Amino acid sequence: MEGSARDLLEYRKETAGKRTKLALVLLSLLALTAVWRITQGEWAIPLARIAELISPFLSGEDLSSPEALVVRSVRLPRFLAAAGAGGLLAVSGVVLQGLLANPLAEPYTLGIASGAAFGGALGFFFGSFAVTPAAFAGALFALWLVGVIAWRSGGGGAYIVLAGIITNAVLSAGVTFLKAIADDKLGAIVLWLMGSLSGASPASALMAWAGAAFVFVPAFVYGRQLDAVSLGEGRGELLGVDERKLRRTLLFFASIATALAVSCFGIIGFVGLVVPHLLRTLIGPASRPLLVFSFLGGALLLSAADGLAQRMGELPVGVITALIGGPFFCWILAGRRRAA
């Protein structure tokens, strides 16, 4: 008995040590990425000058200087938007993978991306001002449609995934139809669908961080229940968890947050798949620490990918994340087949 307690204590110490080291690595890399993204560009600005320019006590003359405008209105908001959106998508991935007990789930499993894509593409026909609200409305419509189909079918995790596949197929066909009749708007629609942070503003950065908090807080509060549900269909009920209520609650928060990110920045896939899965292999499946580390990992991945996309001629960042996530997705599938 004493040996078991001692082994458990050693395991906890070892796990805590790993998590501390990983947290330091992620925070250091995120800080280095922030320095790179804010100081470098067509106009290189020294780090010491950056510190002066972002000070809240900056004088009126310096505040109107070209350097201040570049840093405060372009580079800093873009980095913050990438970090917030990346963290949001990764945390949403943790929630969906736990709720559906499926490591291949991500924020777009439920057809939210297709709904936002359909709404955003439709918004282009009314003017650029309508794209963001139309995309958000489309994502909410997709969530409602998935909920109706899953509820009519039985309401379990497997039915939610199937409902998401059906919704995704229908709305993707709708997007294809809109592109076919878009004429001169086709180029703008295609670029938006690829996902980009080039138009990030202080307002969109604030929305990304608000969305991240919107999903992170309830997911952290329900962390233990999420652990129980992630064991498999029906396991949570044996431990006293109301699985249907938990799914409805957390799916709502994760879907609204994802819809917010998609409506602002377009389709940025695979962040919610790659980051949670990779970090789960490093720190274990416990939801609460996984939420924290996934937020940091998602912020790091998307901000670094956005920097790479910008250096490659302002490519859509969705292209970069797809190039990273596609092979990773295949690796996960191959691993699951070997395990079976």
XYZ file of C-alpha atoms in Angstrom:
340
model
C 0.000 0.000 0.000
C 2.815 2.354 0.935
C 4.622 1.429 -2.254
C 1.575 2.333 -4.358
C 1.199 5.687 -2.602
C 4.894 6.397 -3.081
C 4.702 5.487 -6.781
C 1.691 7.760 -7.198
C 3.536 10.621 -5.520
C 6.575 10.097 -7.753
C 4.335 10.022 -10.817
C 2.683 13.302 -9.835
C 6.060 14.940 -9.236
C 7.349 13.724 -12.587
C 4.203 14.920 -14.370
C 4.380 18.324 -12.661
C 8.022 18.658 -13.710
C 7.209 17.836 -17.346
C 4.354 20.312 -17.400
C 6.490 23.074 -15.895
C 9.219 22.538 -18.492
C 6.707 22.419 -21.333
C 5.001 25.589 -20.097
C 8.354 27.405 -20.033
C 9.151 26.191 -23.557
C 5.780 27.268 -24.959
C 5.861 30.665 -23.238
C 9.429 31.299 -24.403
C 8.610 30.340 -27.994
C 5.473 32.471 -27.926
C 7.482 35.451 -26.622
C 10.104 34.971 -29.351
C 7.358 34.739 -31.959
C 5.823 37.967 -30.648
C 9.192 39.746 -30.933
C 9.667 38.403 -34.453
C 6.174 39.347 -35.597
C 6.249 42.873 -34.160
C 9.827 43.909 -34.929
C 10.288 42.389 -38.379
C 8.624 43.265 -41.658
C 9.166 45.556 -44.617
C 10.211 48.122 -42.035
C 12.402 46.654 -39.293
C 11.963 48.395 -35.929
C 14.346 47.751 -32.983
C 12.911 46.013 -29.935
C 13.798 48.945 -27.645
C 11.814 51.272 -29.888
C 8.896 48.813 -29.908
C 8.794 48.961 -26.096
C 8.513 52.751 -26.297
C 5.821 52.669 -28.973
C 3.476 50.313 -27.115
C 3.741 52.259 -23.870
C 0.395 53.714 -22.685
C 2.265 56.928 -21.801
C 3.412 57.598 -25.371
C 3.357 61.303 -26.200
C 1.035 62.758 -28.792
C 3.818 63.449 -31.292
C 5.182 59.900 -31.125
C 1.670 58.486 -31.157
C 1.055 59.906 -34.630
C 4.421 58.826 -36.028
C 4.551 56.233 -38.864
C 6.354 53.791 -36.572
C 3.612 53.984 -33.955
C 0.896 53.473 -36.566
C 2.652 50.401 -37.970
C 3.188 48.830 -34.549
C -0.018 49.789 -32.746
C -2.484 49.548 -35.637
C -1.047 46.724 -37.768
C 1.589 44.447 -36.272
C 0.503 44.212 -32.636
C -3.219 43.690 -33.422
C -2.330 41.066 -36.036
C -0.159 39.109 -33.590
C -2.786 39.345 -30.847
C -5.514 38.263 -33.275
C -3.452 35.254 -34.379
C -2.661 34.276 -30.792
C -6.268 34.672 -29.636
C -7.768 32.850 -32.617
C -5.197 30.058 -32.405
C -5.856 29.577 -28.712
C -9.608 29.667 -29.313
C -9.490 26.993 -32.025
C -7.173 24.732 -30.000
C -9.320 24.970 -26.851
C -12.430 24.257 -28.915
C -10.625 21.210 -30.296
C -9.975 19.934 -26.762
C -13.654 20.360 -25.910
C -14.935 18.582 -29.024
C -12.448 15.726 -28.803
C -13.449 15.194 -25.184
C -17.209 15.488 -25.707
C -17.235 13.199 -28.737
C -14.526 10.832 -27.379
C -12.843 11.143 -30.771
C -9.254 12.401 -31.269
C -10.067 13.260 -34.883
C -12.712 15.814 -33.887
C -11.957 19.511 -34.326
C -13.954 22.775 -34.354
C -15.100 22.156 -37.936
C -16.362 18.603 -37.322
C -19.862 19.895 -36.682
C -20.160 21.707 -40.006
C -19.593 25.103 -38.373
C -16.969 26.018 -40.957
C -19.247 25.129 -43.830
C -22.056 27.143 -42.279
C -19.802 30.162 -41.837
C -18.420 29.684 -45.353
C -21.917 29.604 -46.825
C -23.011 32.660 -44.846
C -19.845 34.593 -45.660
C -20.022 33.739 -49.355
C -23.649 34.856 -49.394
C -22.644 38.076 -47.627
C -20.360 39.045 -50.526
C -23.439 39.459 -52.714
C -24.666 42.234 -50.410
C -21.311 43.960 -49.873
C -18.146 43.441 -47.836
C -19.818 44.933 -44.731
C -22.205 41.934 -44.634
C -19.558 39.181 -44.751
C -18.738 38.928 -41.035
C -22.327 39.041 -39.676
C -23.535 36.710 -42.436
C -20.727 34.231 -41.678
C -21.587 34.290 -37.974
C -25.280 33.734 -38.766
C -24.380 30.870 -41.101
C -22.304 29.182 -38.407
C -25.175 29.462 -35.927
C -27.554 28.018 -38.525
C -25.201 25.061 -39.040
C -25.035 24.493 -35.276
C -28.848 24.562 -35.063
C -29.164 22.133 -37.979
C -26.657 19.715 -36.433
C -28.526 19.893 -33.129
C -31.871 19.122 -34.754
C -30.530 16.184 -36.769
C -28.607 14.722 -33.819
C -31.561 15.138 -31.444
C -33.942 13.448 -33.886
C -31.431 10.614 -34.296
C -30.712 9.933 -30.635
C -28.405 12.662 -29.382
C -25.254 10.624 -28.740
C -21.722 11.618 -29.709
C -21.730 9.398 -32.801
C -24.981 10.965 -34.004
C -23.536 14.454 -33.523
C -20.551 13.569 -35.718
C -22.822 12.077 -38.403
C -25.072 15.139 -38.258
C -21.990 17.321 -38.709
C -20.923 15.305 -41.771
C -24.378 15.648 -43.322
C -24.534 19.381 -42.584
C -21.023 19.894 -43.918
C -21.868 18.123 -47.198
C -25.071 20.099 -47.779
C -23.601 23.512 -46.965
C -20.395 22.802 -48.930
C -22.583 22.168 -51.943
C -24.276 25.501 -51.241
C -20.880 27.249 -51.200
C -19.997 25.634 -54.541
C -23.271 26.895 -56.011
C -22.600 30.442 -54.764
C -19.097 30.388 -56.268
C -20.546 29.210 -59.578
C -22.817 32.269 -59.810
C -20.410 34.765 -58.162
C -18.875 36.201 -61.371
C -16.645 39.118 -60.340
C -16.978 38.274 -56.623
C -15.458 34.805 -57.041
C -11.879 35.877 -56.267
C -12.855 37.610 -53.025
C -14.934 34.615 -51.907
C -12.142 32.115 -52.594
C -9.553 34.216 -50.732
C -11.849 34.615 -47.732
C -12.533 30.877 -47.640
C -8.789 30.198 -47.408
C -8.529 32.159 -44.135
C -6.335 35.183 -43.549
C -5.265 37.497 -40.734
C -4.017 40.254 -43.029
C -6.996 42.462 -42.205
C -6.785 41.980 -38.431
C -7.633 45.085 -36.403
C -7.657 45.918 -32.684
C -11.395 45.171 -32.686
C -10.991 41.729 -34.284
C -8.111 40.919 -31.920
C -10.344 41.799 -28.982
C -13.118 39.607 -30.410
C -10.696 36.674 -30.775
C -9.601 36.919 -27.136
C -13.196 37.361 -25.965
C -14.156 34.236 -27.915
C -11.237 32.329 -26.386
C -12.363 33.297 -22.880
C -15.964 32.446 -23.801
C -15.074 28.792 -24.443
C -12.110 28.389 -22.066
C -13.848 29.393 -18.830
C -16.842 26.989 -18.972
C -14.638 24.182 -20.334
C -12.259 24.624 -17.394
C -15.141 24.749 -14.912
C -16.583 21.505 -16.325
C -13.143 19.925 -16.691
C -13.786 16.900 -14.469
C -17.109 16.138 -16.167
C -15.386 16.453 -19.543
C -12.803 13.894 -18.404
C -15.606 11.472 -17.519
C -17.403 11.879 -20.861
C -14.154 11.497 -22.819
C -13.842 7.905 -21.507
C -16.527 6.871 -23.987
C -20.248 6.867 -24.695
C -22.210 6.177 -21.496
C -19.176 6.174 -19.174
C -19.974 9.631 -17.852
C -23.474 8.547 -16.848
C -21.967 5.820 -14.642
C -19.992 8.534 -12.846
C -23.033 10.741 -12.298
C -22.554 13.101 -15.250
C -25.524 14.218 -17.345
C -23.845 13.684 -20.714
C -26.555 15.262 -22.853
C -26.677 18.417 -20.765
C -22.881 18.681 -20.739
C -22.714 18.199 -24.511
C -25.372 20.843 -25.138
C -23.625 23.320 -22.853
C -20.048 22.930 -24.036
C -20.953 22.443 -27.705
C -22.790 25.758 -27.535
C -19.770 27.610 -26.114
C -17.248 25.943 -28.447
C -19.426 26.480 -31.510
C -20.155 30.138 -30.801
C -16.447 30.816 -30.196
C -15.464 29.027 -33.397
C -18.159 30.857 -35.346
C -16.739 34.134 -34.075
C -13.224 33.240 -35.253
C -14.408 32.013 -38.645
C -16.588 35.051 -39.245
C -13.644 37.369 -38.560
C -10.772 35.529 -40.257
C -12.250 32.904 -42.573
C -11.589 29.166 -42.567
C -8.413 28.236 -40.650
C -8.392 24.480 -40.304
C -6.397 21.852 -38.420
C -5.303 24.033 -35.472
C -7.990 22.440 -33.316
C -6.883 18.975 -34.449
C -3.091 19.158 -34.353
C -2.487 21.056 -31.107
C -4.710 19.098 -28.666
C -3.645 15.734 -30.062
C 0.068 16.534 -29.885
C -0.114 17.989 -26.378
C -2.235 15.099 -25.129
C 0.663 12.766 -25.938
C 3.026 15.003 -23.932
C 1.045 15.839 -20.778
C -1.764 13.272 -20.691
C -5.536 13.447 -21.250
C -6.618 15.439 -18.161
C -8.804 18.231 -19.550
C -7.892 21.186 -17.338
C -4.120 21.189 -17.939
C -4.752 20.222 -21.562
C -6.944 23.313 -22.011
C -4.208 25.601 -20.683
C -1.403 24.055 -22.728
C -3.546 23.834 -25.855
C -4.332 27.532 -25.635
C -0.599 28.316 -25.525
C 0.147 25.809 -28.292
C -2.636 27.100 -30.529
C -1.525 30.695 -30.031
C 2.046 29.710 -30.914
C 1.107 27.655 -33.976
C -1.207 30.198 -35.598
C 0.969 33.247 -34.869
C 4.030 31.454 -36.286
C 2.064 30.186 -39.297
C 0.755 33.699 -39.949
C 4.288 35.061 -39.833
C 5.400 32.421 -42.328
C 2.413 33.161 -44.566
C 3.247 36.870 -44.549
C 6.904 36.229 -45.412
C 5.818 34.063 -48.363
C 4.008 36.931 -50.038
C 0.920 37.300 -47.823
C -0.408 33.814 -48.441
C -3.658 32.910 -46.676
C -2.708 31.422 -43.315
C -5.294 28.678 -43.848
C -3.038 27.302 -46.583
C -0.102 27.042 -44.157
C -2.134 25.330 -41.421
C -3.565 22.912 -44.000
C -0.052 22.018 -45.197
C 0.911 21.328 -41.580
C -2.311 19.637 -40.532
C -2.934 17.424 -43.579
C 0.083 15.132 -43.078
C -0.535 15.192 -39.311
C -4.116 14.035 -39.870
C -2.849 11.126 -41.985
C -0.372 10.239 -39.231
C -3.174 10.114 -36.647
C -5.269 7.860 -38.909
C -2.299 5.534 -39.484
C -1.645 5.392 -35.737
C -5.286 4.528 -34.993
C -5.203 1.741 -37.584
C -2.032 0.228 -36.058
C -3.600 0.446 -32.576
C -6.690 -1.376 -33.838
